[in-house]
Amino acid sequence: MSDYNPKASTDHRICFVGDSFVQGTSDQLCLGWAGRLIQSAVARRINITHYNLGIRRDTSRDIAARWEAECAARLPADCEQLLVFSFGVNDTSIYEGSLRVPEQESLANCQSILSTATARYKTLMIGPPPMPDASHNRRVAQLDQQFADIAAGLNVPYLSVFEVLRKDEHWLKEAIANDFAHPRQQGYERLAGLVQDWSEWWFK
Amino acid sequence: MSDYNPKASTDHRICFVGDSFVQGTSDQLCLGWAGRLIQSAVARRINITHYNLGIRRDTSRDIAARWEAECAARLPADCEQLLVFSFGVNDTSIYEGSLRVPEQESLANCQSILSTATARYKTLMIGPPPMPDASHNRRVAQLDQQFADIAAGLNVPYLSVFEVLRKDEHWLKEAIANDFAHPRQQGYERLAGLVQDWSEWWFK
């Protein structure tokens, strides 16, 4: 750890907006992948304030309805304004016989959220993680691809994590042992590592 | 740590709503006092999801404008709905020659927030912490007393931490060495300990 970091003097404010995977549900450390990334940046003396705006069960529809007001209250204009989204698993889950959010609406929500966000804030998106359910996963994988295309069209950097986490030795194993959805400490650690190693991540 | 905890089966959801002290600004662990309390509860196998809704620079006016929508999105009716407030330091700070929020408005905001909150959710309030500034502190101490009276009138349990933290060996020392406002790791640890030891805290 060096004593000097060029990012130490800038007042960075970052919002992580998404679902339970963003919130860090079932993480014993109560940090999730977002908290781990920020802890690591702070350890390298980066001046950063983070707001975890992940909400359990949130779909792209829920996020579309709240992200603007929640981020505006947290990202003042005189700071470095940063925003990371991650959602999609809940859109593709089946509730009472139908998809919680129809595919076309998920895509429209993603397009609308990212286009508005990137006009105001530096914006990144992390794709949805895998679930221990093959048919659910086919839908997640498809949405992940479509979200990546939307992000590319808007020049929003997008990190797909689906395939890597599907093959990860901990993610699905922890999810199955837990609640058939959320990993625990090692899964979140792994996802944090994927973002940390990503060339587009701000705090290297 | 026992293997069985009677609170393990209930789905607890808790929102911490307030200012930068709630957010945990300058805490090297990126948890703040709220995150420490939840980490401790999770280590005792309590099933709990926490949402940190502290925002830097927020006054009671800012909080009055946002808390209802933010908490409604996070506290579904089929869960144990818990809410903790803490604010006041920013109300009593001077900006361009005047108080950011006049005293009468701070009191009205507190009354309105707590009366609405306690009708819907189990609600607690933690008083504002001290600052390394004598005249600011006189105003914080007075507001703390008045907030405690309002909370008592509404049967909302209120923990005043001002005097204990003012005499704490770390809180003000860390604040002075940092940014003249926020403590660091030891200060947040101490405040978490005060709430943990409080008879009204839910997760003993």
Short mmCIF file of C-alpha atoms in Angstrom, two decimals:
data_model
loop_
_atom_site.label_atom_id
_atom_site.label_comp_id
_atom_site.label_asym_id
_atom_site.label_seq_id
_atom_site.Cartn_x
_atom_site.Cartn_y
_atom_site.Cartn_z
CA MET A 1 0.00 0.00 0.00
CA SER A 2 1.50 3.29 -1.09
CA ASP A 3 1.18 6.43 0.99
CA TYR A 4 0.17 8.49 -2.00
CA ASN A 5 -2.71 7.84 -4.30
CA PRO A 6 -3.68 10.36 -6.98
CA LYS A 7 -7.35 9.65 -6.24
CA ALA A 8 -6.95 10.55 -2.56
CA SER A 9 -7.92 14.20 -3.00
CA THR A 10 -11.05 13.80 -5.14
CA ASP A 11 -14.35 13.42 -3.26
CA HIS A 12 -15.76 10.29 -4.92
CA ARG A 13 -19.38 9.34 -4.25
CA ILE A 14 -20.65 6.06 -5.63
CA CYS A 15 -24.10 4.46 -5.72
CA PHE A 16 -24.57 0.73 -6.28
CA VAL A 17 -28.13 0.22 -7.50
CA GLY A 18 -29.73 -3.18 -7.92
CA ASP A 19 -31.20 -6.25 -6.24
CA SER A 20 -30.35 -8.59 -3.36
CA PHE A 21 -27.05 -9.57 -4.97
CA VAL A 22 -26.03 -5.90 -4.80
CA GLN A 23 -27.33 -5.66 -1.23
CA GLY A 24 -25.13 -8.62 -0.32
CA THR A 25 -27.88 -10.82 1.07
CA SER A 26 -26.51 -13.75 3.15
CA ASP A 27 -22.97 -12.39 3.25
CA GLN A 28 -21.61 -13.05 6.73
CA LEU A 29 -19.47 -9.90 6.51
CA CYS A 30 -22.50 -7.73 5.60
CA LEU A 31 -20.49 -6.03 2.85
CA GLY A 32 -21.43 -7.85 -0.36
CA TRP A 33 -19.27 -7.43 -3.43
CA ALA A 34 -19.84 -3.67 -3.43
CA GLY A 35 -18.64 -3.23 0.14
CA ARG A 36 -15.56 -5.35 -0.51
CA LEU A 37 -14.61 -3.20 -3.50
CA ILE A 38 -14.96 -0.02 -1.47
CA GLN A 39 -13.08 -1.42 1.52
CA SER A 40 -10.25 -2.24 -0.86
CA ALA A 41 -10.28 1.25 -2.40
CA VAL A 42 -10.31 2.89 1.05
CA ALA A 43 -7.37 0.73 2.10
CA ARG A 44 -5.52 2.24 -0.85
CA ARG A 45 -6.35 5.72 0.53
CA ILE A 46 -8.94 6.61 -2.09
CA ASN A 47 -11.42 9.16 -0.77
CA ILE A 48 -14.75 7.50 -1.42
CA THR A 49 -18.25 7.39 0.06
CA HIS A 50 -20.44 4.49 -1.00
CA TYR A 51 -24.19 4.05 -0.97
CA ASN A 52 -25.52 0.51 -1.32
CA LEU A 53 -28.93 0.77 -2.97
CA GLY A 54 -29.51 -2.90 -3.63
CA ILE A 55 -33.01 -4.04 -2.62
CA ARG A 56 -34.15 -7.63 -2.23
CA ARG A 57 -36.65 -8.82 -4.85
CA ASP A 58 -36.18 -5.70 -6.99
CA THR A 59 -36.75 -6.06 -10.72
CA SER A 60 -35.73 -3.60 -13.44
CA ARG A 61 -39.23 -2.13 -13.09
CA ASP A 62 -38.71 -1.42 -9.38
CA ILE A 63 -35.29 0.06 -10.06
CA ALA A 64 -36.55 2.22 -12.92
CA ALA A 65 -39.07 3.74 -10.50
CA ARG A 66 -36.60 4.70 -7.77
CA TRP A 67 -33.02 5.05 -8.95
CA GLU A 68 -33.17 8.67 -10.11
CA ALA A 69 -34.48 10.13 -6.84
CA GLU A 70 -32.26 7.93 -4.68
CA CYS A 71 -29.11 8.77 -6.63
CA ALA A 72 -29.88 12.49 -6.93
CA ALA A 73 -30.07 12.68 -3.12
CA ARG A 74 -26.64 11.03 -2.80
CA LEU A 75 -24.54 12.36 -5.67
CA PRO A 76 -24.00 16.12 -5.34
CA ALA A 77 -22.72 17.99 -8.38
CA ASP A 78 -19.50 19.13 -6.66
CA CYS A 79 -18.34 15.53 -6.19
CA GLU A 80 -17.15 12.83 -8.57
CA GLN A 81 -20.50 11.15 -9.31
CA LEU A 82 -20.30 7.40 -9.93
CA LEU A 83 -23.00 4.84 -10.50
CA VAL A 84 -23.01 1.04 -10.84
CA PHE A 85 -26.09 -0.99 -11.77
CA SER A 86 -26.76 -4.70 -11.51
CA PHE A 87 -30.15 -6.38 -11.96
CA GLY A 88 -31.99 -8.97 -14.01
CA VAL A 89 -32.29 -12.17 -11.95
CA ASN A 90 -35.65 -11.13 -10.48
CA ASP A 91 -37.03 -10.05 -13.86
CA THR A 92 -36.51 -13.59 -15.13
CA SER A 93 -37.99 -15.43 -12.17
CA ILE A 94 -41.43 -17.01 -12.42
CA TYR A 95 -44.09 -15.81 -10.00
CA GLU A 96 -47.55 -17.36 -10.03
CA GLY A 97 -46.96 -18.89 -13.44
CA SER A 98 -45.49 -15.94 -15.32
CA LEU A 99 -42.29 -13.96 -15.63
CA ARG A 100 -42.10 -11.16 -13.07
CA VAL A 101 -41.14 -8.76 -15.88
CA PRO A 102 -41.73 -9.62 -19.57
CA GLU A 103 -38.53 -9.67 -21.61
CA GLN A 104 -39.42 -6.69 -23.77
CA GLU A 105 -40.12 -4.59 -20.68
CA SER A 106 -36.82 -5.65 -19.07
CA LEU A 107 -34.97 -4.49 -22.18
CA ALA A 108 -36.89 -1.21 -22.32
CA ASN A 109 -36.19 -0.60 -18.62
CA CYS A 110 -32.48 -1.29 -19.10
CA GLN A 111 -32.33 1.03 -22.13
CA SER A 112 -34.15 3.82 -20.30
CA ILE A 113 -32.17 3.48 -17.04
CA LEU A 114 -28.74 3.35 -18.70
CA SER A 115 -29.39 6.13 -21.21
CA THR A 116 -30.60 8.53 -18.51
CA ALA A 117 -27.87 7.51 -16.07
CA THR A 118 -24.93 7.82 -18.43
CA ALA A 119 -26.02 11.32 -19.46
CA ARG A 120 -25.59 12.45 -15.83
CA TYR A 121 -23.09 10.17 -14.10
CA LYS A 122 -20.14 7.97 -14.88
CA THR A 123 -21.95 4.66 -15.18
CA LEU A 124 -21.04 0.98 -15.22
CA MET A 125 -23.18 -2.14 -15.30
CA ILE A 126 -22.50 -5.62 -13.91
CA GLY A 127 -24.57 -8.45 -15.42
CA PRO A 128 -26.84 -10.75 -13.42
CA PRO A 129 -25.25 -13.77 -11.69
CA PRO A 130 -26.32 -17.42 -12.24
CA MET A 131 -28.88 -19.31 -10.16
CA PRO A 132 -28.86 -23.00 -9.22
CA ASP A 133 -31.78 -23.68 -11.62
CA ALA A 134 -31.20 -24.62 -15.25
CA SER A 135 -34.33 -23.14 -16.80
CA HIS A 136 -34.04 -19.90 -14.83
CA ASN A 137 -30.43 -19.72 -15.93
CA ARG A 138 -31.29 -19.96 -19.61
CA ARG A 139 -33.40 -16.84 -19.19
CA VAL A 140 -30.72 -15.06 -17.13
CA ALA A 141 -28.06 -15.88 -19.74
CA GLN A 142 -30.22 -14.52 -22.54
CA LEU A 143 -31.05 -11.31 -20.67
CA ASP A 144 -27.37 -10.87 -19.80
CA GLN A 145 -26.51 -10.92 -23.53
CA GLN A 146 -29.28 -8.49 -24.38
CA PHE A 147 -28.32 -6.12 -21.56
CA ALA A 148 -24.71 -6.24 -22.79
CA ASP A 149 -25.88 -5.22 -26.28
CA ILE A 150 -27.94 -2.33 -24.90
CA ALA A 151 -25.01 -1.13 -22.79
CA ALA A 152 -22.64 -1.37 -25.78
CA GLY A 153 -25.03 0.77 -27.83
CA LEU A 154 -24.90 3.45 -25.14
CA ASN A 155 -21.15 3.15 -24.51
CA VAL A 156 -21.77 2.02 -20.94
CA PRO A 157 -19.08 -0.48 -19.90
CA TYR A 158 -20.73 -3.82 -19.05
CA LEU A 159 -19.19 -6.77 -17.23
CA SER A 160 -20.85 -10.13 -17.80
CA VAL A 161 -20.18 -12.41 -14.82
CA PHE A 162 -22.70 -15.16 -15.56
CA GLU A 163 -20.42 -17.76 -17.15
CA VAL A 164 -17.50 -17.26 -14.78
CA LEU A 165 -19.70 -17.53 -11.70
CA ARG A 166 -21.59 -20.52 -13.11
CA LYS A 167 -18.26 -22.36 -13.24
CA ASP A 168 -16.95 -20.89 -9.98
CA GLU A 169 -16.22 -23.48 -7.34
CA HIS A 170 -18.09 -21.56 -4.60
CA TRP A 171 -20.94 -19.45 -6.02
CA LEU A 172 -23.58 -22.09 -6.80
CA LYS A 173 -22.41 -24.42 -4.05
CA GLU A 174 -22.88 -21.69 -1.45
CA ALA A 175 -26.25 -20.72 -2.97
CA ILE A 176 -27.54 -24.30 -2.80
CA ALA A 177 -26.37 -24.71 0.78
CA ASN A 178 -27.97 -21.37 1.69
CA ASP A 179 -31.33 -20.42 0.13
CA PHE A 180 -31.04 -21.57 -3.51
CA ALA A 181 -30.32 -18.02 -4.63
CA HIS A 182 -27.62 -16.14 -2.72
CA PRO A 183 -24.02 -17.16 -2.17
CA ARG A 184 -22.18 -16.44 1.03
CA GLN A 185 -18.76 -15.00 1.83
CA GLN A 186 -16.71 -16.77 -0.82
CA GLY A 187 -19.15 -16.08 -3.64
CA TYR A 188 -19.27 -12.38 -2.89
CA GLU A 189 -15.49 -12.31 -2.57
CA ARG A 190 -15.19 -13.86 -6.01
CA LEU A 191 -17.60 -11.40 -7.64
CA ALA A 192 -15.78 -8.48 -6.02
CA GLY A 193 -12.57 -9.86 -7.49
CA LEU A 194 -14.05 -10.00 -10.99
CA VAL A 195 -15.02 -6.33 -10.82
CA GLN A 196 -11.70 -5.35 -9.23
CA ASP A 197 -9.81 -7.06 -12.07
CA TRP A 198 -12.00 -5.51 -14.76
CA SER A 199 -10.21 -2.91 -16.88
CA GLU A 200 -13.18 -0.52 -16.64
CA TRP A 201 -13.33 -0.46 -12.82
CA TRP A 202 -12.44 2.96 -11.50
CA PHE A 203 -10.35 2.09 -8.46
CA LYS A 204 -7.41 -0.05 -9.47
CA MET B 1 -22.00 -18.31 19.89
CA SER B 2 -24.92 -20.70 20.20
CA ASP B 3 -26.13 -22.79 17.29
CA TYR B 4 -29.72 -21.85 17.96
CA ASN B 5 -31.16 -18.39 18.14
CA PRO B 6 -34.90 -17.81 18.42
CA LYS B 7 -34.58 -14.90 16.00
CA ALA B 8 -32.99 -17.10 13.32
CA SER B 9 -36.28 -17.96 11.63
CA THR B 10 -37.84 -14.48 11.39
CA ASP B 11 -37.05 -12.46 8.25
CA HIS B 12 -35.89 -9.18 9.80
CA ARG B 13 -35.45 -6.15 7.53
CA ILE B 14 -33.96 -3.01 9.02
CA CYS B 15 -33.42 0.49 7.63
CA PHE B 16 -30.94 2.90 9.21
CA VAL B 17 -31.95 6.41 8.12
CA GLY B 18 -29.87 9.49 8.80
CA ASP B 19 -26.76 11.48 7.95
CA SER B 20 -23.05 10.84 7.36
CA PHE B 21 -22.62 9.38 10.85
CA VAL B 22 -25.17 6.73 9.90
CA GLN B 23 -23.48 6.21 6.53
CA GLY B 24 -20.21 5.61 8.38
CA THR B 25 -18.17 8.29 6.61
CA SER B 26 -14.40 7.85 7.13
CA ASP B 27 -14.74 4.39 8.65
CA GLN B 28 -11.87 2.30 7.29
CA LEU B 29 -14.05 -0.83 7.50
CA CYS B 30 -16.86 0.81 5.46
CA LEU B 31 -19.43 -0.51 7.92
CA GLY B 32 -20.13 2.36 10.31
CA TRP B 33 -21.88 1.68 13.60
CA ALA B 34 -24.92 0.29 11.77
CA GLY B 35 -22.89 -2.27 9.81
CA ARG B 36 -21.05 -3.36 12.97
CA LEU B 37 -24.33 -3.99 14.78
CA ILE B 38 -25.66 -6.08 11.90
CA GLN B 39 -22.41 -8.02 11.49
CA SER B 40 -22.66 -8.90 15.17
CA ALA B 41 -26.31 -9.98 14.86
CA VAL B 42 -25.53 -12.11 11.79
CA ALA B 43 -22.64 -13.75 13.65
CA ARG B 44 -25.25 -14.78 16.24
CA ARG B 45 -27.28 -16.39 13.42
CA ILE B 46 -30.03 -13.79 13.35
CA ASN B 47 -31.69 -13.62 9.93
CA ILE B 48 -31.42 -9.96 9.04
CA THR B 49 -31.13 -7.76 5.96
CA HIS B 50 -29.92 -4.22 6.52
CA TYR B 51 -30.27 -1.10 4.41
CA ASN B 52 -27.98 1.81 5.26
CA LEU B 53 -29.83 4.98 4.27
CA GLY B 54 -27.48 7.50 5.82
CA ILE B 55 -26.64 10.37 3.45
CA ARG B 56 -23.83 12.87 3.92
CA ARG B 57 -24.96 16.42 4.71
CA ASP B 58 -28.58 15.36 5.26
CA THR B 59 -30.65 17.44 7.67
CA SER B 60 -33.99 16.51 9.22
CA ARG B 61 -35.58 18.37 6.31
CA ASP B 62 -33.82 16.17 3.74
CA ILE B 63 -34.72 13.05 5.68
CA ALA B 64 -38.37 14.08 6.08
CA ALA B 65 -38.57 14.35 2.28
CA ARG B 66 -37.21 10.89 1.48
CA TRP B 67 -37.51 8.39 4.31
CA GLU B 68 -41.04 7.19 3.61
CA ALA B 69 -40.49 6.21 -0.03
CA GLU B 70 -37.05 4.72 0.66
CA CYS B 71 -38.27 2.61 3.58
CA ALA B 72 -41.49 1.50 1.87
CA ALA B 73 -39.39 0.07 -0.99
CA ARG B 74 -37.26 -1.91 1.50
CA LEU B 75 -39.62 -3.08 4.24
CA PRO B 76 -42.25 -5.48 2.86
CA ALA B 77 -45.28 -6.20 5.01
CA ASP B 78 -44.53 -9.93 5.31
CA CYS B 79 -41.22 -9.25 7.07
CA GLU B 80 -40.32 -7.92 10.51
CA GLN B 81 -40.08 -4.19 9.68
CA LEU B 82 -37.51 -2.27 11.70
CA LEU B 83 -36.37 1.32 11.47
CA VAL B 84 -33.62 3.32 13.21
CA PHE B 85 -33.19 7.09 12.81
CA SER B 86 -30.28 9.33 13.67
CA PHE B 87 -29.89 12.96 12.61
CA GLY B 88 -29.44 16.47 13.97
CA VAL B 89 -25.78 17.48 13.60
CA ASN B 90 -26.35 19.00 10.14
CA ASP B 91 -29.48 20.86 11.25
CA THR B 92 -27.38 22.70 13.83
CA SER B 93 -24.46 23.59 11.59
CA ILE B 94 -24.03 27.14 10.33
CA TYR B 95 -24.02 27.65 6.58
CA GLU B 96 -23.49 31.14 5.12
CA GLY B 97 -24.25 32.77 8.45
CA SER B 98 -27.38 30.91 9.49
CA LEU B 99 -28.49 27.56 10.85
CA ARG B 100 -29.09 25.03 8.09
CA VAL B 101 -32.46 24.22 9.70
CA PRO B 102 -34.12 26.53 12.25
CA GLU B 103 -34.70 24.88 15.61
CA GLN B 104 -38.49 24.95 15.42
CA GLU B 105 -38.39 23.26 12.04
CA SER B 106 -35.98 20.57 13.30
CA LEU B 107 -38.39 19.77 16.11
CA ALA B 108 -41.40 19.71 13.78
CA ASN B 109 -39.52 17.43 11.39
CA CYS B 110 -38.57 15.06 14.20
CA GLN B 111 -42.15 14.98 15.50
CA SER B 112 -43.56 14.32 12.05
CA ILE B 113 -40.98 11.67 11.10
CA LEU B 114 -41.23 9.71 14.34
CA SER B 115 -45.01 9.83 14.62
CA THR B 116 -45.49 8.54 11.07
CA ALA B 117 -42.70 5.96 11.41
CA THR B 118 -43.81 4.45 14.70
CA ALA B 119 -47.35 3.97 13.40
CA ARG B 120 -45.98 1.65 10.68
CA TYR B 121 -42.70 0.16 11.85
CA LYS B 122 -40.88 -0.74 15.04
CA THR B 123 -38.84 2.41 15.45
CA LEU B 124 -35.81 3.54 17.46
CA MET B 125 -33.85 6.77 17.45
CA ILE B 126 -30.19 7.41 18.26
CA GLY B 127 -29.29 10.99 19.18
CA PRO B 128 -26.73 13.12 17.32
CA PRO B 129 -23.04 12.70 18.25
CA PRO B 130 -20.73 15.53 19.43
CA MET B 131 -18.51 17.65 17.19
CA PRO B 132 -15.06 19.08 17.98
CA ASP B 133 -16.54 22.61 18.16
CA ALA B 134 -17.87 24.05 21.42
CA SER B 135 -20.55 26.36 20.03
CA HIS B 136 -21.83 23.76 17.58
CA ASN B 137 -21.95 21.30 20.45
CA ARG B 138 -24.13 23.53 22.59
CA ARG B 139 -26.70 23.46 19.81
CA VAL B 140 -26.34 19.70 19.29
CA ALA B 141 -26.76 19.05 23.03
CA GLN B 142 -29.91 21.16 23.15
CA LEU B 143 -31.44 19.49 20.08
CA ASP B 144 -30.58 16.08 21.52
CA GLN B 145 -32.59 16.89 24.66
CA GLN B 146 -35.51 18.19 22.63
CA PHE B 147 -35.48 15.17 20.30
CA ALA B 148 -35.45 12.91 23.38
CA ASP B 149 -38.55 14.68 24.71
CA ILE B 150 -40.37 14.32 21.38
CA ALA B 151 -39.47 10.62 21.19
CA ALA B 152 -40.63 10.07 24.79
CA GLY B 153 -43.97 11.68 23.97
CA LEU B 154 -44.41 9.20 21.11
CA ASN B 155 -43.09 6.17 23.04
CA VAL B 156 -40.19 5.84 20.60
CA PRO B 157 -37.11 4.56 22.48
CA TYR B 158 -34.33 7.16 22.20
CA LEU B 159 -30.65 6.70 23.00
CA SER B 160 -28.69 9.86 23.72
CA VAL B 161 -25.01 9.31 22.95
CA PHE B 162 -23.78 12.91 23.03
CA GLU B 163 -22.29 13.03 26.52
CA VAL B 164 -20.71 9.59 26.42
CA LEU B 165 -19.07 10.23 23.05
CA ARG B 166 -17.95 13.72 24.08
CA LYS B 167 -15.96 12.10 26.88
CA ASP B 168 -14.90 9.08 24.83
CA GLU B 169 -11.16 8.75 24.41
CA HIS B 170 -11.37 8.18 20.64
CA TRP B 171 -14.41 9.92 19.11
CA LEU B 172 -13.33 13.57 19.09
CA LYS B 173 -9.64 12.74 18.78
CA GLU B 174 -10.30 10.74 15.62
CA ALA B 175 -12.61 13.48 14.29
CA ILE B 176 -9.96 16.18 14.80
CA ALA B 177 -7.28 14.06 13.14
CA ASN B 178 -9.63 13.30 10.25
CA ASP B 179 -11.95 16.07 8.96
CA PHE B 180 -13.17 17.82 12.13
CA ALA B 181 -16.47 15.97 11.95
CA HIS B 182 -16.28 12.19 11.51
CA PRO B 183 -14.46 9.66 13.68
CA ARG B 184 -12.76 6.63 12.26
CA GLN B 185 -12.75 2.95 13.19
CA GLN B 186 -12.57 3.26 16.96
CA GLY B 187 -15.26 5.93 17.18
CA TYR B 188 -17.72 3.91 15.15
CA GLU B 189 -16.85 0.81 17.17
CA ARG B 190 -17.65 2.69 20.36
CA LEU B 191 -21.01 3.99 19.09
CA ALA B 192 -21.96 0.50 17.90
CA GLY B 193 -21.14 -0.75 21.39
CA LEU B 194 -23.41 1.85 23.00
CA VAL B 195 -26.36 0.73 20.85
CA GLN B 196 -25.54 -2.95 21.35
CA ASP B 197 -25.55 -2.48 25.14
CA TRP B 198 -28.79 -0.48 25.10
CA SER B 199 -31.74 -2.34 26.64
CA GLU B 200 -34.02 -1.28 23.77
CA TRP B 201 -31.80 -2.69 20.98
CA TRP B 202 -33.51 -5.58 19.24
CA PHE B 203 -30.60 -7.96 18.71
CA LYS B 204 -28.97 -8.81 22.02
#
